Every structure is written in C-alpha cells, then in structure tokens.
XYZ file of C-alpha atoms in Angstrom:
673
model
C 8.446 -35.459 -29.420
C 4.880 -36.460 -29.933
C 2.382 -33.581 -30.823
C 0.790 -32.734 -27.327
C 4.159 -32.293 -25.966
C 5.553 -29.734 -28.657
C 2.088 -27.898 -28.202
C 2.713 -28.091 -24.205
C 6.378 -26.338 -24.829
C 5.062 -23.961 -27.214
C 2.237 -22.604 -24.498
C 4.788 -22.952 -21.675
C 7.227 -20.350 -23.622
C 3.984 -17.776 -23.813
C 4.565 -14.783 -21.396
C 1.052 -13.842 -21.606
C -2.313 -15.175 -22.229
C -2.682 -17.155 -25.331
C -5.230 -16.802 -27.464
C -5.531 -18.412 -30.888
C -1.926 -19.371 -30.677
C -0.804 -15.751 -30.562
C 0.423 -13.639 -27.274
C -2.159 -10.774 -26.219
C -1.746 -7.703 -24.483
C -3.674 -5.644 -22.342
C -4.355 -1.560 -23.028
C -4.669 0.193 -19.678
C -6.517 3.297 -21.181
C -8.640 4.565 -24.112
C -9.678 7.123 -25.750
C -13.123 9.063 -25.326
C -14.168 8.076 -28.927
C -13.121 4.843 -29.001
C -15.310 2.328 -30.693
C -18.431 1.779 -28.665
C -18.159 -2.111 -29.080
C -14.913 -2.034 -27.249
C -16.254 -0.061 -24.372
C -19.359 -2.901 -24.045
C -17.105 -5.453 -23.519
C -14.523 -4.125 -21.173
C -16.356 -4.931 -18.120
C -16.396 -8.476 -19.653
C -13.364 -10.722 -17.791
C -10.402 -11.437 -19.654
C -10.938 -15.306 -21.259
C -8.108 -17.464 -20.933
C -7.712 -20.218 -23.823
C -5.694 -23.682 -23.153
C -6.528 -25.330 -26.297
C -2.963 -26.275 -26.561
C -3.430 -28.654 -23.603
C -6.663 -30.662 -25.139
C -4.582 -34.038 -25.479
C -2.042 -34.691 -23.137
C -0.994 -38.028 -21.675
C 0.592 -39.305 -18.684
C 3.821 -40.031 -21.137
C 3.640 -36.181 -22.364
C 4.262 -35.012 -19.103
C 6.979 -37.600 -17.879
C 8.740 -36.921 -21.381
C 8.319 -33.160 -20.419
C 9.688 -33.551 -17.146
C 12.267 -35.269 -18.638
C 13.304 -32.994 -20.640
C 13.422 -30.461 -18.408
C 15.703 -32.238 -15.578
C 18.591 -30.200 -17.074
C 17.478 -26.840 -16.140
C 19.110 -25.262 -13.085
C 18.194 -25.930 -9.716
C 17.474 -21.829 -9.224
C 15.106 -22.093 -12.228
C 13.070 -24.699 -10.985
C 10.683 -22.700 -8.995
C 9.408 -20.549 -12.328
C 9.542 -23.522 -14.252
C 6.918 -25.333 -11.783
C 4.910 -21.978 -11.980
C 4.562 -22.578 -15.333
C 4.164 -26.157 -15.442
C 0.695 -27.816 -15.830
C -1.001 -28.479 -12.875
C -2.952 -31.291 -14.097
C -2.159 -34.412 -12.495
C -1.422 -37.573 -14.437
C -5.322 -39.076 -13.310
C -6.370 -35.498 -14.692
C -4.515 -36.043 -18.035
C -6.431 -39.354 -18.447
C -9.325 -38.192 -17.362
C -8.839 -35.654 -20.342
C -7.681 -38.245 -23.216
C -10.930 -40.604 -22.382
C -13.182 -37.869 -22.693
C -13.047 -37.890 -26.433
C -15.733 -36.401 -28.257
C -16.120 -33.029 -28.980
C -14.041 -30.283 -27.887
C -16.440 -28.086 -26.626
C -17.328 -30.510 -23.926
C -14.294 -31.073 -22.422
C -13.739 -29.028 -19.171
C -10.538 -26.819 -19.597
C -7.843 -26.950 -17.044
C -5.808 -23.781 -15.760
C -2.057 -24.364 -17.511
C -0.777 -21.865 -15.171
C -0.508 -21.794 -11.406
C -1.262 -18.062 -11.077
C -4.566 -19.113 -13.072
C -5.875 -21.258 -10.679
C -8.468 -20.118 -8.683
C -7.495 -19.443 -4.816
C -10.539 -21.931 -4.064
C -9.100 -24.731 -5.418
C -5.935 -23.600 -2.825
C -8.205 -23.878 -0.120
C -9.836 -26.859 -1.330
C -6.363 -28.880 -1.187
C -5.554 -27.240 1.956
C -8.830 -28.219 4.069
C -7.978 -31.431 2.493
C -4.760 -32.352 4.166
C -5.982 -30.902 7.274
C -8.633 -28.849 8.544
C -8.129 -26.297 11.504
C -11.170 -24.038 12.482
C -8.597 -20.478 11.980
C -10.437 -18.939 14.711
C -9.862 -16.968 18.192
C -12.154 -15.147 20.492
C -11.635 -11.926 20.958
C -11.083 -11.803 24.319
C -8.646 -14.395 24.600
C -4.952 -13.053 25.673
C -2.203 -12.755 23.911
C -0.490 -16.244 25.624
C -3.742 -18.306 24.332
C -3.297 -17.020 20.910
C 0.442 -17.551 20.765
C -0.486 -21.301 21.644
C -3.083 -21.319 18.925
C -0.934 -20.391 16.329
C 2.093 -22.746 16.892
C -0.497 -25.707 17.994
C -2.136 -25.182 14.853
C 0.485 -24.144 12.384
C -1.558 -20.972 11.491
C -0.091 -17.621 10.540
C -3.364 -15.382 11.243
C -6.908 -16.186 12.507
C -10.024 -14.253 12.468
C -11.196 -12.697 15.580
C -15.102 -13.595 16.479
C -17.867 -12.189 19.016
C -19.198 -14.789 20.511
C -21.922 -12.692 22.314
C -22.918 -11.684 18.645
C -24.507 -13.623 16.319
C -23.861 -12.628 12.251
C -26.898 -10.878 10.109
C -26.290 -13.155 6.812
C -29.671 -14.672 5.561
C -29.236 -18.382 6.335
C -31.322 -19.142 3.427
C -27.735 -18.325 1.107
C -25.547 -20.572 2.380
C -25.809 -23.588 4.939
C -24.110 -23.141 8.326
C -23.811 -25.763 10.954
C -24.147 -25.363 14.388
C -20.877 -25.265 15.496
C -20.303 -22.188 12.882
C -23.334 -20.192 14.213
C -22.020 -20.936 17.945
C -18.436 -19.457 17.011
C -19.796 -16.061 16.594
C -19.874 -13.103 14.824
C -16.544 -12.016 12.802
C -15.179 -8.480 14.047
C -11.629 -8.571 13.048
C -8.561 -10.631 12.251
C -4.797 -11.502 13.985
C -2.033 -12.121 12.319
C 1.344 -13.714 14.119
C 3.129 -10.213 12.982
C 0.015 -8.470 15.086
C 1.261 -10.741 18.174
C 4.897 -9.786 17.681
C 4.326 -5.938 17.566
C 1.744 -6.210 20.727
C 5.084 -7.881 22.672
C 7.509 -5.303 21.337
C 5.525 -2.579 21.867
C 4.729 -3.463 25.836
C 8.164 -4.369 26.349
C 8.932 -0.512 24.877
C 6.952 0.756 27.944
C 8.711 -2.410 30.251
C 5.826 -4.212 31.139
C 6.513 -7.398 32.588
C 5.937 -10.308 30.711
C 2.890 -11.454 32.732
C 0.804 -8.516 32.271
C 1.930 -8.813 28.369
C 0.236 -12.327 28.009
C -2.960 -11.394 29.965
C -3.563 -8.729 27.313
C -6.634 -9.228 25.309
C -6.271 -9.384 21.704
C -9.675 -7.560 20.874
C -7.921 -4.246 21.211
C -5.115 -4.672 19.220
C -6.642 -6.873 15.927
C -7.139 -5.586 12.397
C -10.911 -4.193 12.756
C -13.208 -6.290 10.168
C -13.796 -2.960 8.108
C -9.779 -2.869 7.368
C -9.660 -6.779 6.733
C -8.127 -7.553 3.089
C -9.902 -10.689 1.503
C -9.776 -12.153 -1.164
C -13.032 -14.001 -3.368
C -12.945 -17.893 -4.256
C -12.908 -17.119 -8.117
C -10.048 -15.173 -7.636
C -6.709 -16.487 -9.027
C -3.513 -17.418 -7.428
C -1.639 -14.452 -9.520
C -4.476 -11.922 -8.378
C -3.875 -13.065 -4.303
C -0.244 -12.856 -4.810
C -0.285 -9.369 -6.461
C -2.413 -8.596 -3.445
C -0.947 -9.547 -0.869
C 2.758 -8.084 -2.125
C 1.270 -4.754 -2.697
C -0.494 -4.429 0.678
C 2.297 -6.279 2.655
C 0.281 -8.530 3.859
C 0.592 -12.607 4.443
C -2.516 -13.878 4.627
C -6.129 -13.491 2.832
C -9.476 -14.658 4.235
C -11.801 -15.986 1.249
C -15.177 -14.822 1.693
C -18.105 -16.257 0.183
C -21.898 -15.122 0.931
C -20.967 -13.501 4.413
C -18.670 -15.905 5.378
C -15.138 -16.599 5.736
C -14.406 -19.786 4.165
C -10.462 -19.768 5.372
C -7.201 -18.466 5.322
C -4.881 -18.726 2.426
C -0.966 -17.960 2.724
C 1.629 -17.420 0.421
C 3.329 -20.610 2.009
C -0.453 -22.366 0.790
C 0.336 -21.030 -2.908
C 3.714 -22.565 -2.902
C 2.642 -26.049 -1.555
C -0.489 -26.224 -3.929
C 1.957 -26.925 -7.128
C 3.309 -29.887 -5.036
C 2.013 -33.348 -4.591
C 3.517 -35.469 -1.487
C 5.781 -37.446 -3.865
C 7.689 -33.746 -4.496
C 7.465 -33.091 -0.729
C 9.672 -36.597 0.394
C 11.429 -39.326 -0.357
C 15.196 -39.924 -1.947
C 14.671 -38.157 -5.231
C 13.317 -35.025 -3.036
C 16.079 -34.980 -0.676
C 18.736 -35.607 -3.540
C 17.623 -32.844 -5.768
C 16.104 -30.014 -3.616
C 17.777 -30.827 0.274
C 21.526 -32.484 0.267
C 23.397 -29.719 -1.159
C 21.722 -26.964 0.722
C 21.525 -28.463 4.012
C 23.702 -27.389 6.995
C 26.104 -23.759 7.094
C 29.659 -24.861 7.288
C 31.169 -23.485 10.890
C 33.513 -20.414 9.431
C 30.054 -19.177 8.131
C 30.060 -15.508 8.155
C 27.878 -12.692 7.039
C 28.918 -10.727 4.119
C 30.128 -7.146 3.832
C 27.913 -4.420 2.542
C 27.609 -3.811 -1.106
C 29.764 -1.450 -2.341
C 27.096 0.986 -3.519
C 25.137 0.894 0.121
C 28.027 1.940 2.436
C 27.910 5.343 1.846
C 24.278 5.566 2.628
C 25.541 3.179 5.774
C 28.150 5.531 6.813
C 25.375 8.077 6.992
C 22.803 6.352 8.935
C 25.361 7.038 11.652
C 24.258 10.552 11.598
C 20.874 12.317 12.125
C 19.013 13.744 8.914
C 17.047 16.980 8.839
C 14.198 18.255 6.922
C 13.444 21.572 5.085
C 9.864 22.000 4.542
C 8.234 24.554 1.855
C 4.408 24.598 1.421
C 2.093 26.045 -1.318
C -1.612 25.739 -2.329
C -4.390 26.740 -4.609
C -7.915 27.024 -4.408
C -10.066 25.024 -6.853
C -9.780 27.418 -10.328
C -13.442 28.112 -10.721
C -14.601 28.467 -7.029
C -16.043 31.915 -5.727
C -17.048 32.708 -2.208
C -20.776 31.966 -3.256
C -20.452 28.659 -5.142
C -17.950 26.271 -7.156
C -18.206 25.636 -10.600
C -17.709 22.534 -12.592
C -16.720 23.892 -15.525
C -15.419 27.021 -17.253
C -18.626 28.079 -18.722
C -20.350 27.498 -15.345
C -17.713 29.653 -14.218
C -17.469 32.606 -16.522
C -15.131 34.552 -18.183
C -13.090 35.896 -14.625
C -9.719 34.660 -14.234
C -9.181 31.421 -12.029
C -9.788 31.993 -8.796
C -6.064 32.294 -6.363
C -7.950 33.256 -3.277
C -6.494 30.985 -0.989
C -9.293 31.732 2.060
C -11.624 29.909 -0.788
C -9.692 26.520 -0.718
C -11.224 23.476 1.340
C -7.965 21.819 2.023
C -5.896 22.651 5.345
C -2.339 21.697 6.551
C 0.192 22.419 9.125
C 3.819 21.743 9.805
C 5.101 22.011 13.354
C 8.624 21.327 14.448
C 8.038 20.568 18.434
C 10.896 19.099 21.531
C 9.940 15.924 22.842
C 11.612 13.336 25.038
C 12.991 10.474 23.564
C 12.588 7.068 25.308
C 15.394 7.179 28.061
C 13.262 10.605 28.643
C 16.463 11.904 29.661
C 17.573 13.839 26.257
C 14.554 16.097 24.112
C 14.756 15.616 20.465
C 13.134 17.509 17.847
C 10.367 15.708 15.689
C 8.579 17.933 12.806
C 4.650 16.664 12.200
C 2.985 17.762 8.802
C -0.430 17.117 7.960
C -3.049 18.159 5.639
C -6.735 17.409 5.258
C -9.401 17.883 2.415
C -12.549 19.069 3.042
C -15.487 17.345 1.433
C -17.350 20.054 -0.480
C -20.753 18.389 -1.036
C -21.616 19.284 2.471
C -22.204 23.031 0.748
C -25.224 21.763 -0.402
C -26.784 21.179 2.811
C -25.671 24.681 3.781
C -22.449 23.647 5.440
C -19.060 25.800 5.138
C -17.222 22.655 4.095
C -13.637 24.492 5.225
C -14.503 24.562 8.525
C -13.914 21.000 9.446
C -10.935 20.475 7.563
C -9.211 23.365 9.141
C -10.553 22.914 12.587
C -9.451 19.630 12.419
C -5.652 21.007 11.375
C -5.564 23.562 13.873
C -6.196 21.150 16.741
C -3.766 18.534 15.561
C -1.162 21.277 16.069
C -2.554 22.413 19.349
C -2.227 18.779 20.976
C 1.369 18.834 19.641
C 1.935 22.300 21.377
C 0.438 21.324 24.537
C 2.236 18.228 24.452
C 5.481 20.036 24.246
C 4.746 22.894 27.035
C 3.219 19.815 29.350
C 6.770 17.816 29.823
C 8.902 21.252 29.532
C 11.078 20.947 32.514
C 9.262 17.957 33.853
C 12.020 15.330 35.178
C 10.356 12.079 33.813
C 10.860 9.350 36.250
C 10.311 5.595 35.970
C 6.319 5.120 35.444
C 5.992 7.989 33.491
C 6.574 5.974 29.765
C 3.664 7.803 27.964
C 5.415 10.888 27.869
C 9.001 8.808 26.708
C 7.813 8.542 23.656
C 6.736 10.469 20.635
C 2.986 10.781 20.040
C 2.359 8.469 16.768
C 0.389 10.411 13.905
C -2.400 8.157 14.214
C -2.584 9.339 18.178
C -2.742 13.181 17.154
C -5.339 12.670 14.274
C -7.438 10.521 16.753
C -7.348 13.282 19.637
C -7.828 15.929 17.082
C -10.861 14.488 15.549
C -12.262 13.793 18.886
C -11.766 17.443 19.550
C -13.879 18.636 16.206
C -16.833 16.462 17.248
C -16.655 18.300 20.776
C -16.844 21.431 19.151
C -19.821 20.294 16.937
C -18.396 20.950 13.909
C -20.524 19.441 11.164
C -18.513 18.262 8.244
C -15.831 15.662 6.866
C -12.397 15.597 5.400
C -9.889 13.122 4.138
C -6.736 13.853 6.646
C -3.147 12.520 6.482
C -0.760 13.122 9.074
C 2.769 12.525 9.472
C 5.754 12.657 11.437
C 9.586 12.771 11.136
C 12.103 11.151 13.310
C 15.363 12.515 12.160
C 17.507 10.120 14.525
C 15.949 6.942 12.998
C 15.668 8.240 9.692
C 11.975 7.326 10.095
C 8.754 8.701 8.360
C 6.070 7.612 10.552
C 2.441 8.492 8.836
C -1.268 7.863 9.034
C -3.685 8.123 6.426
C -7.263 7.829 5.499
C -8.767 9.049 2.313
C -6.836 10.130 -1.038
C -4.522 12.250 0.156
C -0.954 10.862 0.111
C 2.484 10.670 0.631
C 4.979 9.584 -1.808
C 8.813 9.738 -1.409
C 11.369 10.042 -4.437
C 15.131 9.031 -4.400
C 17.928 8.272 -6.321
C 18.528 4.904 -7.455
C 21.409 4.003 -9.252
C 19.904 1.464 -11.425
C 22.961 -0.043 -12.932
C 23.866 -1.447 -9.767
C 20.613 -1.704 -8.256
C 18.954 -3.896 -10.655
C 17.068 -4.140 -14.001
C 13.707 -3.937 -12.008
C 14.659 -0.407 -10.855
C 15.311 0.931 -14.343
C 13.911 3.202 -16.788
C 12.539 0.844 -19.401
C 11.475 3.659 -21.302
C 14.674 4.950 -22.778
C 17.827 3.379 -23.371
C 20.661 3.450 -20.304
C 22.628 6.434 -22.625
C 19.457 8.212 -22.857
C 18.743 8.273 -19.484
C 19.735 11.630 -17.700
C 18.700 10.676 -14.041
C 17.877 7.422 -11.762
C 15.329 10.059 -9.915
C 12.757 6.819 -8.928
C 9.455 6.869 -6.728
C 10.636 4.948 -3.871
C 7.050 4.812 -2.504
C 3.544 5.916 -3.155
C 1.116 5.481 0.239
C -2.126 3.454 -0.033
C -5.530 5.447 -0.860
C -8.414 4.342 1.127
C -11.923 4.555 -1.210
C -15.313 3.343 -0.647
C -15.450 3.287 -4.448
C -14.350 5.305 -7.178
C -13.590 9.428 -6.768
C -15.387 8.515 -3.204
C -13.181 8.266 -0.253
C -13.406 7.690 3.371
C -13.099 10.354 5.795
C -13.375 11.976 9.067
C -17.011 13.084 9.582
C -19.373 14.587 12.206
C -23.413 15.117 11.301
C -24.100 15.814 14.740
C -24.501 12.406 15.843
C -23.238 9.179 16.172
C -23.074 7.217 12.890
C -22.812 3.865 12.941
C -23.004 0.292 10.136
C -20.757 -0.602 7.569
C -21.952 1.431 4.665
C -20.952 4.664 6.155
C -18.172 6.930 4.300
C -17.166 7.897 8.008
C -14.157 5.965 9.554
C -11.943 6.391 12.833
C -8.256 7.682 12.964
C -7.824 3.645 14.123
C -8.809 2.556 10.879
C -6.507 4.733 8.770
C -3.458 3.226 7.084
C -0.523 3.540 9.415
C 2.565 2.599 8.733
C 6.469 3.632 8.972
C 9.560 3.966 6.040
C 13.068 4.735 6.110
C 14.222 7.793 4.534
C 17.356 8.300 3.190
C 19.580 11.401 2.702
C 18.632 13.574 -0.369
C 15.103 11.941 -0.735
C 12.289 14.379 -1.499
C 9.160 13.605 0.301
C 5.710 15.046 -1.262
C 2.585 15.107 1.146
C -0.651 16.449 -0.867
C -3.786 16.328 -1.444
C -5.954 14.535 -4.259
C -5.653 17.589 -6.467
C -2.243 16.940 -7.078
C -2.228 12.854 -7.906
C -5.483 13.542 -9.512
C -3.740 16.089 -11.957
C -0.336 15.492 -12.570
C 1.230 11.396 -13.096
C 3.576 10.097 -11.116
C 6.310 10.330 -13.808
C 6.119 13.946 -14.445
C 5.934 14.889 -10.541
C 9.692 12.834 -10.617
C 10.385 14.890 -13.836
C 9.685 18.625 -12.238
C 11.462 17.420 -8.883
C 14.664 16.621 -10.845
C 14.235 19.901 -12.689
C 14.180 21.939 -9.236
C 17.298 19.708 -8.021
C 19.000 20.510 -11.444
C 18.448 24.250 -11.323
C 19.498 24.162 -7.925
C 22.677 22.329 -8.214
C 21.487 19.752 -5.430
C 22.116 17.114 -8.372
C 24.143 17.567 -12.040
C 23.828 15.591 -14.903
C 22.389 12.777 -13.028
C 25.709 12.319 -10.997
C 24.786 10.523 -7.610
C 28.364 9.940 -7.515
C 29.644 13.285 -7.497
C 26.749 14.327 -4.977
C 27.942 11.796 -2.522
C 31.272 13.010 -3.109
C 29.926 16.523 -2.246
C 28.197 15.290 0.603
C 31.623 13.535 2.327
C 33.671 17.031 2.051
C 30.729 18.280 4.143
C 28.584 20.152 1.657
C 25.180 19.521 2.403
C 23.817 22.973 0.715
C 21.045 22.776 3.711
C 20.489 26.763 3.908
C 20.032 26.956 -0.044
C 17.694 24.058 0.405
C 15.898 25.842 2.966
C 15.687 28.704 0.572
C 14.365 27.148 -2.675
C 12.223 24.097 -1.416
C 9.111 26.162 -1.407
C 9.803 26.542 -5.248
C 9.280 22.869 -5.624
C 5.834 23.097 -3.787
C 4.985 25.864 -6.283
C 5.890 24.422 -9.250
C 3.377 20.995 -8.445
C 0.514 23.089 -7.407
C 0.674 25.280 -10.619
C 1.612 21.974 -12.930
C -1.407 20.450 -11.184
C -3.636 23.856 -12.071
C -2.464 23.811 -15.598
C -3.747 20.047 -16.422
C -6.803 19.976 -13.879
C -8.489 23.071 -16.583
C -6.974 21.423 -19.560
C -9.659 19.512 -21.276
C -7.387 18.043 -24.066
C -5.235 15.985 -22.486
C -6.495 13.154 -20.161
C -5.283 13.234 -16.480
C -4.836 10.502 -13.837
C -8.349 10.994 -12.867
C -10.078 10.676 -16.530
C -8.153 7.655 -16.956
C -9.185 6.119 -13.673
C -12.405 7.351 -14.319
C -12.448 5.391 -17.897
C -11.139 2.310 -16.472
C -14.442 2.502 -13.996
C -16.789 3.004 -16.884
C -16.964 6.784 -16.216
C -16.861 9.042 -18.911
C -14.672 11.939 -17.910
C -11.961 13.395 -20.231
C -9.042 16.522 -19.381
C -8.289 17.483 -16.049
C -10.232 17.299 -12.541
C -10.155 20.943 -11.403
C -10.025 20.829 -7.355
C -7.725 22.596 -4.228
C -4.499 21.375 -4.166
C -1.803 21.532 -1.293
C 1.555 20.319 -1.414
C 4.176 20.111 1.320
C 7.837 19.501 0.034
C 10.037 17.985 2.141
C 13.958 17.646 1.239
C 15.473 15.301 3.294
C 19.678 17.032 4.587
C 22.330 16.180 6.662
C 22.703 19.015 8.433
C 20.262 22.181 10.475
C 19.857 25.145 8.332
C 20.888 27.957 10.072
C 17.804 29.960 8.043
C 15.099 31.115 10.735
C 11.681 30.391 9.444
C-alpha cells in the first residue's frame, strides 16, 4: 500500500473537519468574557484542509476502490459520500502540477463539502432545461411541463414585469429578459395539493386543470434559496429541516437553476457507474422484481397500541397562563432592574402586550351531515416599540385575537340549523387557521388600529388526530411525546445519559418554524394607516405564514406560546418541567410507558384530573420563564443566540409571556369550563 492510499484511508475515517491530522469540533456558545481574539474570529468561515489528498494517483484510487469492494452493499451509499469526488483526470492533473504545495488548488474530500454550484454545473452540462412557468399558466400546462422536462419544481414568472436588478452586475440574454420577473415557485407537490383540495370541493376535472398556478404558488417572499458557494451538506440540511425538495440557487438577484435531492445524489456518480453490466450486477440484479407472494408487513408491536387508538377520537384539555414584562408599568417599560426601580416585579396582566384566545366551536364535517367540535387557540405578541410613537401596543394584538374568536363564533352561528346541500361546499369544512388569521387581520385594518404583532393560530381536529396551525413571527408550537428509545432507535435517545440513568423518554417531537427578518426582528401582521409595499418591510400577510399540519397522539402535550417562553427556557428544561408535572399528577409513573398504555386499555384516561391541573403546567412554565428572564448570571437561549449573532447579551430576556398548555386525552372531560 503506497503512502497516498494510506493517507486517503486515514482521511476517510475522520468524521469532522481535518486540520493538521486532528479532528476538530465547534463550540455552540461562548461566555461573555471570551478572549477578544476568539470573538474576532467567530465571523470567519471555517477552513477545510485537504492536505492528505495532495498526491493521489489513479492507481491509488483503483487500489482504494478494490480494497473497498468487500463492504456491504447497504454501506455503499455512505462510502461513496466519503469517497473522493476527484476523477482520475483530476488526480493526474494534481500529480502533474509538481512544485510548491501552496500552488495546488485543494479539492473537496467529501461529497458534503462540494459547493452546490458544482452540482448545478454538472446538471446543466448533462441537460439544460429552463425551469420556468408563467403565472397565468394552467394546472394542466404545469403538469405537462414537469413531466416532459423531468422537473420537480419551477420558478413562476410574470412576463408583464421586468426585473429591477442592475444589468451591470450580471450578463443577461434577451431570452432571460423576456422571461420576466420571478414572482414565486411551484413544485410537483403543490400541483398535487391543488388537485387534492379541488377534489374535496367536488370540482370537476376540467375546472381543476384550468386553474392558474399563480394563485397557488409559493410567493417569492417565502421561497427558500441557497447561494452558489454553499455546500451540498448545507443544502441537504436546509432541505431536511424545512421539508422542501427543491432549492433555487440565487446569485446577484438571478436564479441560476434549481437543485433537488436527486441532483445531489447523482453528482457523485459518473456515466460508467449508472450503466453497464457491472453496474447492473452490483446494484440492480439482486434488487429488481417482487415475488407474486409479496405482502405488507404487520405494524411493529410497539405501534399496535397507538394504531388501535387511532380508531377513536381524541380530546384536548386546555390551560392558560400569562405574565407581563417584569419591569413594566402603566407609564413605561424598563429594560433592567436599575431602570425599573425597587418595586416588586409586575404581575398585572392588563399591562401585557400578549393576547390569546381559546374557542371550541361546533362545525359541520365534510359530509355536511354531522356537527363536530373543533378547538381553535391562538396567541399574539404585540410589538412594544410602537410605544415610542404614542401607540398602545396592546390594542393591535388584543383586537386581532378578539376578531379571531368573533369569526369562529359567527361561523358557528351562521350554519346552526342550516341544511347544507350540494353547492354549499364552503360550509362543509372547518375554517383553516390561516383563513381565521387573514380575516381577523382584515378586520383590524378596517378598524384602523395602528400597531403590529406576531401571531400563531391553531386548530385541533380530534377525529383525525391532527393539529393544523399557521404561525407568523417568533411565537410558536412545540409537541412533547413519550417515545420509547429502547425500540424507537438510537436517534431518539437521550445521549447525555446512559440508559440506566434515564428516568423518562419524554421528547420534543415537534418544534414549529419561526419567521425572522433578522435576529430579534420577527415578521409581523401590522398596520400603519396605509398599505406598505416593498420586499424590505417587516409586515407580512397571513398567507405568508408558516402553515402546516402535524399528527397528534394520545398523551401528547402541546404548548403554544409567545417568545417570552422560548427566549428564556431551553427546550430540554421545558420537557423536564412537563415530566415533573406528569409524574406529580400520576399521568406517568417512573417513566413507564407500558403501564400507562395498560391503564388506557383498562379505560382509565384520568381526563377530569387532567382538566383540573393542566393550567398548573402553563403556570409553571410562565413562572420559570419569568425567573430566568431576570437572572443575569445564567445565559438564556436568547443570550446564547445573541452571541452567536455577534451581539453581546448576558442572562435572561425580560418580556411578556403567554403559554397555552394542551393535554391530549382519550375521553371528554365532564368538568365544565
């Protein structure tokens, strides 16, 4: 084995960045008193050293490939990801450029380190397709374009509009200029959603295919993009976290192309690896064709209890609590204890700029034959800086939440006793949280209430075990769930403790996406007395909120809260407080999920007890947020994130805090609210 091959193997074994033959790790946070030199270097991008790869010959690559042939087939994908992407010709070129090592251009050693621009170049070299559709194009035309061109997504353009990007910055062809201005993005998943939603409304196929895609696209303000210099690893992470499968690559105000997960996987393969006899024998022959006796497996044993429960509706017990900013008075709001004075911390909730609502309503199901209960909840966090302009920040958030409740009550009243017939499809569905938010926002503007706030509105559908929500800004939702890590896999385990030391498998199962213009600057619903246009505004419409649905299980605990909670209490601490509440009230004992499931099977849901004490959980979380917010010695999540954004902040973040705690149970409570 020659030296270059040994160096190659040593490099491939390293899991992190290789610098000087040592594995490096990064520190997530740093103390306020960290050395100034370290602080100065935090904004510099990390360096990737590939010094071990300087002298790799084509024979070395063949020797490495031969020695790796015995690796199990299931590990080949990972091995390829760690394999050198440099082709034989590149290796020869590196060997030929003898001389100073400083003059040799370093090549990426791992697939995840390759700039995404290289993937785009490779894709365009094989086949150039302009991923563009006009905003007035029909659904039929869009589907045909996707299939004919093999596209997973397209940029939507308005040919009547021209881009305002300075033409001196980039070279533009006449064809590019004729395409018009990009106004949004459309994916194959969006097309399926259009069809599915239309079928639920009993629309005929011809009407569905005639719809214009511009009405259903993702608006340009919500499109997630990548930059050419960002790596495959970064793009993979973004796509996984946000649940997107296409990323536009943006450079100087121009979309260079779209990259998909498949494009990134294909980049590590050349033509010889995709076809030929060897490829077929290694990758296809043992995996093609299913037996005529093939059937679907039974659900795993640990899921059968939950699947049995899915046949029954779920119910929700709700508790709320709130506290104002600790240094707030009727006249002002102090930024610290010194500016506030010696008085006790404020507890007058009338001073809080947060607002919320909880509204159970009876609405018809999709058949229009039965009425079903749906519970809507929401929080809004008024923007306190309006106080500087003589505007009461509380009025906007409170009116917004009040109008949300009014809209739901009006919808319930309008259909009560109504015999819903064919053609009344708009009454045969629940009102989505985004619709509630949008209508309430329009009413607030119609009343000419100046101000702004973040907003999060959710709807619990117990029959389908779904939580639908729309979130704009930095309020949000988290779901806590008991996940048995013994059988659910190592990725769900608490890695900070050994199995025998863990007392519970309560995990954060979901965290909603926040929307920020910049650090501590969330997007908002707002009104200044007139409409505001432009991409630089902080104001957004309800249609631009993060809207999604999540599956809910019996025993889950859902928390809807303003940023006063998330800025001051770590998610792990929220889970610990919640577990302590569960154990104190007997919902779980010693972390034993099996015993709880047996209790459920025996018909003991403890629903009434849950209804009585769920408010205690909300109160505990609000109080912990208050305590942490005034603690100047321990860095809060806000302080940690501030330092990561080069802002010096220590301790907690005093703020209003509202928490709505929801406990998912298997029977309806008999306790009247």
